[in-house]
XYZ file of C-alpha atoms in Angstrom:
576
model
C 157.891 91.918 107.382
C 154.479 93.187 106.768
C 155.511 94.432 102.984
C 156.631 91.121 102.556
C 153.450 89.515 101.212
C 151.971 92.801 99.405
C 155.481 93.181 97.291
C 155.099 89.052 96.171
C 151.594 89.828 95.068
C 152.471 92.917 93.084
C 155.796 91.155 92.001
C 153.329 88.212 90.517
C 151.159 90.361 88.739
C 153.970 92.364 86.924
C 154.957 89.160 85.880
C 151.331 87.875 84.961
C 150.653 91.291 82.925
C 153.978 90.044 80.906
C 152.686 87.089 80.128
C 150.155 85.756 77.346
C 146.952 85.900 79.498
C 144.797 83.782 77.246
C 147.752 80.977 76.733
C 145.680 77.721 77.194
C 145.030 77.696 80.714
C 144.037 80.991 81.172
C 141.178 80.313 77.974
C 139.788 77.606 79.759
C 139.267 79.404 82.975
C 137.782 82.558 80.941
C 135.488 80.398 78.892
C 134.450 79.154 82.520
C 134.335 82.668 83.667
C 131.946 83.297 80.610
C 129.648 80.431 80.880
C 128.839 81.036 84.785
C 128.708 84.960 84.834
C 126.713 85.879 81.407
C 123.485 83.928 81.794
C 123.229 85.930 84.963
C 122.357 89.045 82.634
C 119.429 87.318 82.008
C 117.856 87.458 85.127
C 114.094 88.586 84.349
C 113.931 92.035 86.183
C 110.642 92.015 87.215
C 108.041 91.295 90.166
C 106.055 88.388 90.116
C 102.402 88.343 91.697
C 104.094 85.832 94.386
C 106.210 88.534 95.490
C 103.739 90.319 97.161
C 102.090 87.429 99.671
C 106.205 86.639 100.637
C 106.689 89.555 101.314
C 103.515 90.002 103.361
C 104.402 86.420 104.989
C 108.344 87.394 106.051
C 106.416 90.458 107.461
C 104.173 88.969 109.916
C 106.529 86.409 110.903
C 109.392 89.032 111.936
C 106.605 90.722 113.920
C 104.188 87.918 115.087
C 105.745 84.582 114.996
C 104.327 81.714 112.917
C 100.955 81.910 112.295
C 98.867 78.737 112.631
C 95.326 79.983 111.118
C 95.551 82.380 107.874
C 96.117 85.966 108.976
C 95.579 87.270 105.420
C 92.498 86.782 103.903
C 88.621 87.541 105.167
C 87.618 84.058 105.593
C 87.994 83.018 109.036
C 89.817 79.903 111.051
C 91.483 78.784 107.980
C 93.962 76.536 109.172
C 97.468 77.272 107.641
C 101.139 76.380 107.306
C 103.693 78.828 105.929
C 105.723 76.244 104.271
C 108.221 78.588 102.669
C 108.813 81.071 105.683
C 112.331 81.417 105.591
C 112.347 82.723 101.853
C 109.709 84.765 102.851
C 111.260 86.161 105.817
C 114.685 86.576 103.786
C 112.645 88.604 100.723
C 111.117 90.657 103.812
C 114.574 91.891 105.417
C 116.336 92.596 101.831
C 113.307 94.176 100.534
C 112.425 96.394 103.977
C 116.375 97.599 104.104
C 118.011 97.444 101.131
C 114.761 97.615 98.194
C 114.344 96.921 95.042
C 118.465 96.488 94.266
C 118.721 94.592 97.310
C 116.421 91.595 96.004
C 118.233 92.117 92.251
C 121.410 91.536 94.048
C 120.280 88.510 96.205
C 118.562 86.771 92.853
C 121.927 87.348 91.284
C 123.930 86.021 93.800
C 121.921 82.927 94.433
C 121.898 82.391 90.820
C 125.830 82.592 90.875
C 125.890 80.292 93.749
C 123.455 78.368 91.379
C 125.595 78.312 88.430
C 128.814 77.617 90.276
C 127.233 74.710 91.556
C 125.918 73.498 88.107
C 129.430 74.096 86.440
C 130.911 72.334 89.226
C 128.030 68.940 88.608
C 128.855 69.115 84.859
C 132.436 69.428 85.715
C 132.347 65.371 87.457
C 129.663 64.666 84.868
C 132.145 65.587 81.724
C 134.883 63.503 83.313
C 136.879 66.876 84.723
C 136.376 68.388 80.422
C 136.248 72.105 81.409
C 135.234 72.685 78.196
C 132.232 70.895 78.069
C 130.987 71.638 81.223
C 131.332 75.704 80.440
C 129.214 74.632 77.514
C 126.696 73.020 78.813
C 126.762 75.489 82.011
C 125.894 78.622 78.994
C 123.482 77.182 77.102
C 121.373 75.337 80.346
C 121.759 78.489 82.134
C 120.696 81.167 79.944
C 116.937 79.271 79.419
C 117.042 77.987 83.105
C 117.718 81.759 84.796
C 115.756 83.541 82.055
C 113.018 82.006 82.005
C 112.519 80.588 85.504
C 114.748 82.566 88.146
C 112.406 85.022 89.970
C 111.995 86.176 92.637
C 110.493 83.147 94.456
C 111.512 80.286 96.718
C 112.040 77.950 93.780
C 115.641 80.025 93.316
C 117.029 78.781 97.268
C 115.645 75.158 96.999
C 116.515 74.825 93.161
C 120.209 75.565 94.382
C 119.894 73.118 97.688
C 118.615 70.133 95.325
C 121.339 70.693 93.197
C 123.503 70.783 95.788
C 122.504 67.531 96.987
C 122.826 66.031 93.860
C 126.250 67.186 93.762
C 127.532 65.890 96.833
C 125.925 62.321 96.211
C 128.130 62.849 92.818
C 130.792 63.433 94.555
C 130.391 60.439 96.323
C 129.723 58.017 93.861
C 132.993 59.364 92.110
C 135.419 59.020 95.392
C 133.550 56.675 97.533
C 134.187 59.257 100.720
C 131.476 59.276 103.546
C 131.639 63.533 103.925
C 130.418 64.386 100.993
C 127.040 62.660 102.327
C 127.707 65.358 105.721
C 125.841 67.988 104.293
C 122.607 65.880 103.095
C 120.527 66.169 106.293
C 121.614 69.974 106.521
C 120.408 70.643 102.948
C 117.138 68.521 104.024
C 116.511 71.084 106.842
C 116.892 74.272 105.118
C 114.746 72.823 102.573
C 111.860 72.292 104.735
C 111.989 75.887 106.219
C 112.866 77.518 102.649
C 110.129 75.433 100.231
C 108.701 72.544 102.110
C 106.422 71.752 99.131
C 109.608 70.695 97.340
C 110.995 68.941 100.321
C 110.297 65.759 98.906
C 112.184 65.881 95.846
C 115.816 65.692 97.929
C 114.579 62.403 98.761
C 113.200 61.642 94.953
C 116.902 62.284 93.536
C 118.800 60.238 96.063
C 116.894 57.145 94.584
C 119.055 57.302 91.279
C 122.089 56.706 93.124
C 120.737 54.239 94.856
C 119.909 52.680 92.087
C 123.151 53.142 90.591
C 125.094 51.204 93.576
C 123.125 48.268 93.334
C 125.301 45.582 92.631
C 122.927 44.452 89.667
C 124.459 42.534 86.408
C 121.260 43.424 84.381
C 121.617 47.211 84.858
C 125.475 46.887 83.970
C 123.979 45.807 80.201
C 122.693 49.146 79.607
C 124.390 51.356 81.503
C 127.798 51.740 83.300
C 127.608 50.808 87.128
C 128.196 52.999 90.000
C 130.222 52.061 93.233
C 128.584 49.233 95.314
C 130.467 50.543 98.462
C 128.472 53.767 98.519
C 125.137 51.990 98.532
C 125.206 51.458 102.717
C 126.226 55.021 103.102
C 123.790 56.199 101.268
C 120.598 54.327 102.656
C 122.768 55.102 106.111
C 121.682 59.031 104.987
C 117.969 58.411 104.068
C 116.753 58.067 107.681
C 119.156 61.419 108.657
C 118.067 63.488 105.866
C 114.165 62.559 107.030
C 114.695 63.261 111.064
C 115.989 66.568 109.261
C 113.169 67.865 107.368
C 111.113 67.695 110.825
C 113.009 70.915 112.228
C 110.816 73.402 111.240
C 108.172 75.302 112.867
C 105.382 72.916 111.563
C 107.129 69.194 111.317
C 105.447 66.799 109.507
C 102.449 69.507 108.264
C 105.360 71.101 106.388
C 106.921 67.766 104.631
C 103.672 66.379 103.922
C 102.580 69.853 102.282
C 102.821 68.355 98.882
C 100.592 65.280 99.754
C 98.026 67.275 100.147
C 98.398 70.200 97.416
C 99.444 68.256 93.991
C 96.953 67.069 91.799
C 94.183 68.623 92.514
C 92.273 69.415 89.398
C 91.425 72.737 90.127
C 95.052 73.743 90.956
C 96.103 72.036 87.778
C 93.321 73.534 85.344
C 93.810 77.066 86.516
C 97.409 77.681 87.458
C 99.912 78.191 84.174
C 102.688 76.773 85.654
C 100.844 73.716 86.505
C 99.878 73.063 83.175
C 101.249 69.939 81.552
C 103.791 70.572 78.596
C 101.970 70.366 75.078
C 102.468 71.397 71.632
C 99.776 73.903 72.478
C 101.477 76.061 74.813
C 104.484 78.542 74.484
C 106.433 75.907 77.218
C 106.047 73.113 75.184
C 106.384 73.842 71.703
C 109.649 74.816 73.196
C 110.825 72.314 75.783
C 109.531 69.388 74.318
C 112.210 69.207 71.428
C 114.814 69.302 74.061
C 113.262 66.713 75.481
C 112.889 64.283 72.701
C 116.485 65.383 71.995
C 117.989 64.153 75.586
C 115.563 60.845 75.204
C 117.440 60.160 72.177
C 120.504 60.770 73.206
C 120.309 58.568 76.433
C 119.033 56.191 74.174
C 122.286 56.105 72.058
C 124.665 56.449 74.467
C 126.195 54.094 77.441
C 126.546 55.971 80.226
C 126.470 55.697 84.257
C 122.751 55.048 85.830
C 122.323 58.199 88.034
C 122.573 60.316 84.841
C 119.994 58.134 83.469
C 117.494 57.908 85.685
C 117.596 61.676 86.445
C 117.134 62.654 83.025
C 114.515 60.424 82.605
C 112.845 61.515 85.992
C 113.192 65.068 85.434
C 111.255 64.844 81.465
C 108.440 62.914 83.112
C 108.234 65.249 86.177
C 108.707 68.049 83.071
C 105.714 66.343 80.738
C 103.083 66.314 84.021
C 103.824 70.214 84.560
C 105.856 72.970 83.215
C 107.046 73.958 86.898
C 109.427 71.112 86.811
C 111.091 71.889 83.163
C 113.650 73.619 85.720
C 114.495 70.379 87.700
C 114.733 68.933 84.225
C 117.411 71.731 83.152
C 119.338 71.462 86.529
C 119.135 67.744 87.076
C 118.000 66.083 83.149
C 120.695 67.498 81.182
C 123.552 65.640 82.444
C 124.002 63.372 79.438
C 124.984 66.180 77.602
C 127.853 67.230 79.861
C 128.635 63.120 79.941
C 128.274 62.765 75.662
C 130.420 65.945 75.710
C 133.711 64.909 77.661
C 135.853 64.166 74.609
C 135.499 67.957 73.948
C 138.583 69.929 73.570
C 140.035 73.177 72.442
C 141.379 73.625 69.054
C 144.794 73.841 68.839
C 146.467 76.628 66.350
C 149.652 74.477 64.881
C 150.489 76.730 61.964
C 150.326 80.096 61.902
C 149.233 82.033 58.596
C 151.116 85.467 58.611
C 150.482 86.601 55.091
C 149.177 90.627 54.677
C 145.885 89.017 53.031
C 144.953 87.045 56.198
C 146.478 90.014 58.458
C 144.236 92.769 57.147
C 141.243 90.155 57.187
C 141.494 90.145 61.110
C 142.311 93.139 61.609
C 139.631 94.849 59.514
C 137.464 91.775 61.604
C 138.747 93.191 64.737
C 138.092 96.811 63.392
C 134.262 96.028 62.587
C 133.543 94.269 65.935
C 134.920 97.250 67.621
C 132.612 99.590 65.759
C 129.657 97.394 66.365
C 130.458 97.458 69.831
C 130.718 101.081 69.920
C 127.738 101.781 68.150
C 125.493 99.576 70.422
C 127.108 101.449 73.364
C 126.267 104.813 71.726
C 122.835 103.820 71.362
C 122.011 102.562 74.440
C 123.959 105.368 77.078
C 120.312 106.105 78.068
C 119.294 102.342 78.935
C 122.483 101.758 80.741
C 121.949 104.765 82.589
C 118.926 103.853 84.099
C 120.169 100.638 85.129
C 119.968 99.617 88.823
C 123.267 100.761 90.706
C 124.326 97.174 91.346
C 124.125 95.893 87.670
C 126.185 99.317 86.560
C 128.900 98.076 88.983
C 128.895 94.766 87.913
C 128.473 95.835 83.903
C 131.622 98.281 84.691
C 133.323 95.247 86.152
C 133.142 93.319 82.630
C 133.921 96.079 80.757
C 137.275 96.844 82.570
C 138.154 93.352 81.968
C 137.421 93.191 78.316
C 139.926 96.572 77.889
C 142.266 94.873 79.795
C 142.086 91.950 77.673
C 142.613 93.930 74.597
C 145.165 96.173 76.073
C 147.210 93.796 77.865
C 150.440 92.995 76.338
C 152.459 89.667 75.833
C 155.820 89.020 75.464
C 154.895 85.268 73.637
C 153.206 86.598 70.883
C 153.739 89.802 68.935
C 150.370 91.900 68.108
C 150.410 91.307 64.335
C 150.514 87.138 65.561
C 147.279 85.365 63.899
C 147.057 83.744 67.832
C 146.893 87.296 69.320
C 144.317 88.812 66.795
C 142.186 85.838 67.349
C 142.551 86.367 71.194
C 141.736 89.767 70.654
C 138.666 89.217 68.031
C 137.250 86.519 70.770
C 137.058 89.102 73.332
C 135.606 91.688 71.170
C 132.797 88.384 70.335
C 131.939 87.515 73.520
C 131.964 91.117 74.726
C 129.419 91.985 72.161
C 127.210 88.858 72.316
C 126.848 89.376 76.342
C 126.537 93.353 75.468
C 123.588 92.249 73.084
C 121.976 89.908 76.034
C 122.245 92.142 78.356
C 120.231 94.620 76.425
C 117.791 92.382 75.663
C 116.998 90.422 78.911
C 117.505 93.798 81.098
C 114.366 95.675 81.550
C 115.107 98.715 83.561
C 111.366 99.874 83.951
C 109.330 97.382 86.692
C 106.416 99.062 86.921
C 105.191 96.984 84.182
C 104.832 93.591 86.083
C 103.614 95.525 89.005
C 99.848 93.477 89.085
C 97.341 94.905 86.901
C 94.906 95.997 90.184
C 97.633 97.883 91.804
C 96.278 101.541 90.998
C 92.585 100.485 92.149
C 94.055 98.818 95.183
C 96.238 101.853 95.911
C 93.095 104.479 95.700
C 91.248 101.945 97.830
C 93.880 102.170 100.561
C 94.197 106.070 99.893
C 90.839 107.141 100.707
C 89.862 103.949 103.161
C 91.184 102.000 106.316
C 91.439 98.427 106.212
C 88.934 97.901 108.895
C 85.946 99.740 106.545
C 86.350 97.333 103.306
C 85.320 93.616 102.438
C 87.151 92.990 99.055
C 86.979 90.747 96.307
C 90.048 90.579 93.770
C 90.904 88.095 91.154
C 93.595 85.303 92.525
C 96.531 87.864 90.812
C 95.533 90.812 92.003
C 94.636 89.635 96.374
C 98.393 89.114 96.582
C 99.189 93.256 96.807
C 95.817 93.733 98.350
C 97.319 91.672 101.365
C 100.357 93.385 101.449
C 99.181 96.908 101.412
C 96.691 95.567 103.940
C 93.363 94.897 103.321
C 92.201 91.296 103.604
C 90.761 90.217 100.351
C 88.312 87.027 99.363
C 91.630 85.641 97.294
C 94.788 85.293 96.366
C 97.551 83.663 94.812
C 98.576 81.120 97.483
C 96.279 78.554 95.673
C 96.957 75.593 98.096
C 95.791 77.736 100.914
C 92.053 77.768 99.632
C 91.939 74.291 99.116
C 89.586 72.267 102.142
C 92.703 69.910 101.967
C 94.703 72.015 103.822
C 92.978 74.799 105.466
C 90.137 71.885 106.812
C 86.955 74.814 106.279
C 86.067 74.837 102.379
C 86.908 74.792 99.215
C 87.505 78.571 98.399
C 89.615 77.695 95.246
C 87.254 75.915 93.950
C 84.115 78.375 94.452
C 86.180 81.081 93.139
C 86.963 78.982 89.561
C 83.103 78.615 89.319
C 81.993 82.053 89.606
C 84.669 83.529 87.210
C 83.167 80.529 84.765
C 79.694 81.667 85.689
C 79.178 78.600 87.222
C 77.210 80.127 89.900
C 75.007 83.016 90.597
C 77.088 86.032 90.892
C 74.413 87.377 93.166
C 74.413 84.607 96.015
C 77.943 84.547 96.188
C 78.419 88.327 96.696
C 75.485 88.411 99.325
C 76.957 85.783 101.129
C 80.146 87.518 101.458
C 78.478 91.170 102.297
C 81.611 92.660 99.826
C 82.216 96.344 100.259
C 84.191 96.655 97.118
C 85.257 94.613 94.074
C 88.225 95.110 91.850
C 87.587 93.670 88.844
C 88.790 93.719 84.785
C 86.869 94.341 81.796
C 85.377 91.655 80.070
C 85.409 88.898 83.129
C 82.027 87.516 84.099
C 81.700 89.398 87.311
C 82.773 92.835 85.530
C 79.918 92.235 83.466
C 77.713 91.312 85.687
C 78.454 94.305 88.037
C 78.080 96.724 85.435
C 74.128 95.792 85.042
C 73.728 95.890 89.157
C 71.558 98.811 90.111
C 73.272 98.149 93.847
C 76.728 98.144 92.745
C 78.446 101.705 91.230
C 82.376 102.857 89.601
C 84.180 103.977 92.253
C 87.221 104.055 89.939
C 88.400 103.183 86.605
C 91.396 102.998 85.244
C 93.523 100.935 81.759
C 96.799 99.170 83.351
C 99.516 98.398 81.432
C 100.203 94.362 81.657
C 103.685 92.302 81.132
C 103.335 91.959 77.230
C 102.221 95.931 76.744
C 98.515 95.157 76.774
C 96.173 97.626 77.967
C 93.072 96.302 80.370
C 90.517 98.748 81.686
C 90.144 97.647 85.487
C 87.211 98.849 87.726
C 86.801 99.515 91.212
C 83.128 98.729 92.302
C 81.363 99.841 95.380
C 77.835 98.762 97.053
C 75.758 101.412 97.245
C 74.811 102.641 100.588
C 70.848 101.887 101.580
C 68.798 104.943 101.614
């Protein structure tokens, strides 16, 4: 009785192995497979400066509570809300027992989770055209997790948006109530995960609003939605709003973004705030896509909801290149919806003449030695991968030998279908082989912030309690963590008078690194022990001609793009 069920499932898989695995079925599902799992080897191993303050935030909260006035820097009685706690305290546990592979595993997984979800949006979008959606699921997905996955709140309520957006799909497409269920729970999580993007949940449930309106004008330029989900839906607004109140600071925490965005200082100094242009990297980039998807919603008929959240995403997009990833999660739906006619080639003749034989065959001979060759070359690299991306690297490479191995009693292995199976899997094998290489960095010390050597001899050879520090906005971030209390760091919106209702610390801190101000009135007035600074800046130069300032260290740190910068430790000088 027990054998029962483990004999079937052995029984089926003798059978499967006897089949033609890549019959058309099973090459839809692997060209799913594909499209989901390889952006993932694009995750950008590295730490960013945020990393540091989270993990100093999840920290205290595990062993204090919620703080209510900022624990962190020197400044005193600066009020403060910890409007991403959750992530932070999540970072904290994975990082204190599991390390460095623990938080590549968790960004991995959430940008699985992430994917799934996407595929499963393009999916309804493409009219049920596996095809297309696996498409547009790649190509989105390798610039969306390359180039904006790390290791920061954005990746938990990125993937709770989408979600939302998925199940108000959902219920536009069927008209059912539960899909809507989930909305108030999403709402919650996101106020505890990221409340400063709290708000948008609410922002992207006013397209399919929009879209159930039973409006003849909007049926002239785009196809309408279903008018019986509008009451639902505006049923769900006041739900999903009572939600975002449970967390530990209520409406502080949903309102965080009322009092944070657009503020020029914020927007003048922080990259990621920066508007996209043809004069940054972002934009000479993004904005072609952009124009692209304009055009293309122009041209085409096509349901409301995918309209307006295209359109909302590029202009959220154009005002700052933070939100080009709503715009690749949420804009690019047109494409899935332009793409649903897609389909598979069909092979209705086969060619079985020696010329075309040896041609794929010596094809499938090359791509094999290719392969090899980049495998050779590279033993040392994959070596010195993390443990979790070897298992999951041996996992694809298990399947792509038993892919080639397998054998099928449709076709015969000389077929022209069978070669071209077997080619295909040697392609994509080497193309996510290639990726992987590229987009894997196995050394992280590299993105480790620039200060980190100074800040570690500080901490060697003094407590805490003994030093006053000043530190760039980058650099405060590990200075906090490792425990000192610096003048700065880079939780931007925590130095703004807005929120922390003293002063405007951001603010004071952009005019002295512009030599705005006297570098000599603002150090007295902060009695610093020790400054950290980097050669060239205003106060580095300044400190260097101070008869009451001396090196305490120097050192050249080795920055993200393999630039060298010579960073000093400064000290006042004791009296007498």
């Amino acid at each position: 009785m027990f054998l029962t069920a483990p004999k079937k499932f052995l029984a089926q898989i003798h059978k499967n192995l006897g089949s033609d695995i890549l019959s058309t079925n099973h090459k839809k599902y692997l060209i799913a497979a594909f499209s989901i799992l390889f952006p993932l080897f694009l995750i950008p191993h590295c730490v960013n400066p945020d990393f540091w303050f989270l993990l100093n935030d999840g920290r205290y909260v595990m062993e204090h509570g919620f703080p209510h006035t900022d624990p962190f820097s020197l400044h005193e009685n600066l009020h403060f809300v910890m409007q991403q706690w959750l992530s932070a305290v999540i970072f904290w546990n994975v990082w204190h027992f599991f390390g460095e592979s623990g938080i590549s595993v968790l960004v991995a997984f959430v940008g699985l989770l992430t994917l799934l979800a996407f595929y499963r949006l393009c999916f309804l979008v493409s009219k049920k055209n596996h095809l297309a959606a696996s498409l547009v699921t790649v190509l989105v997905g390798m610039l969306a997790i390359h180039i904006f996955f790390h290791v920061r709140p954005q990746i938990f309520s990125t993937f709770f948006l989408l979600l939302s957006v998925l199940c108000m799909e959902q219920h536009q497409q069927t008209g059912n109530m539960k899909y809507l269920f989930p909305l108030p729970v999403f709402s919650a999580l996101l106020s505890n995960l990221h409340a400063a993007i709290w708000p948008m949940i609410l922002v992207f449930m006013l397209p399919f609003l929009m879209a159930s309106l039973p409006c003849k004008i909007i049926s002239k330029f785009s196809i309408s939605g279903n008018p019986q989900c509008l009451k639902p839906l505006l049923f769900s607004v006041p739900l999903v709003l009572l939600a975002g109140l449970f967390n530990p600071y209520g409406m502080e925490a949903v309102t965080y973004t009322m009092h944070s965005y657009g503020i020029d200082v914020i927007n003048e100094n922080i990259v990621e705030m920066f508007p996209l242009t043809f004069g940054n990297a972002t934009g000479n980039f993004f904005l072609p896509i952009l124009a692209a998807t304009l055009i293309l919603c122009a041209r085409i008929k096509m349901k409301l909801q995918y309209l307006l959240l295209s359109i909302g995403c590029m202009y959220m997009a154009m005002k700052t290149c933070r939100s080009v990833f709503f715009f690749l999660m949420m804009g690019t739906l047109p494409f899935s919806f332009a793409l649903s006619q897609l389909r598979l080639p069909e092979i209705k003749k086969q060619d079985t003449s020696p010329a075309i034989l040896r041609r794929h065959l010596l094809m499938i001979a090359g791509l094999l030695a290719i392969l090899s060759l980049q495998l050779w070359k590279n033993m040392e690299k994959l070596a010195n991968i993390d443990p979790p991306m070897q298992v999951l690297f041996g996992i694809i490479a298990i399947a792509t030998l038993f892919l080639l191995l397998i054998p099928s009693k449709r076709l015969s292995f000389l077929s022209m279908e069978n070669l071209r199976n077997k080619a295909a899997v040697l392609l994509v094998s080497l193309s996510f082989l290639t990726f992987f290489l590229a987009g894997h960095k196995s050394d992280t010390s590299q993105y480790l912030p620039e200060g980190k050597e100074g800040i570690d001899y500080l901490a060697a050879h003094f407590s805490p309690d003994e030093v006053r520090l000043w530190t760039d906005f980058v650099e405060g971030s590990y200075a906090g963590f490792v425990g000192f209390h610096p003048y700065i760091d880079s939780r931007a919106e925590v130095f703004l008078k807005a929120l922390n209702h003293q002063k405007d610390i951001l603010q004071e801190y952009s005019n002295l690194i512009n030599g705005w101000i006297y570098y000599k009135d603002f150090l007295d007035s902060y009695q610093f022990t020790h400054l950290l600074t980097k050669e060239g800046s205003y106060i580095d130069n300044c400190l260097l001609h101070d008869s009451d300032y001396e090196i305490l260290y120097e050192y050249d740190a080795h920055s993200e793009d393999s630039t060298v910068t010579h960073c000093r430790l400064f000290a006042k000088k004791s009296k007498g």
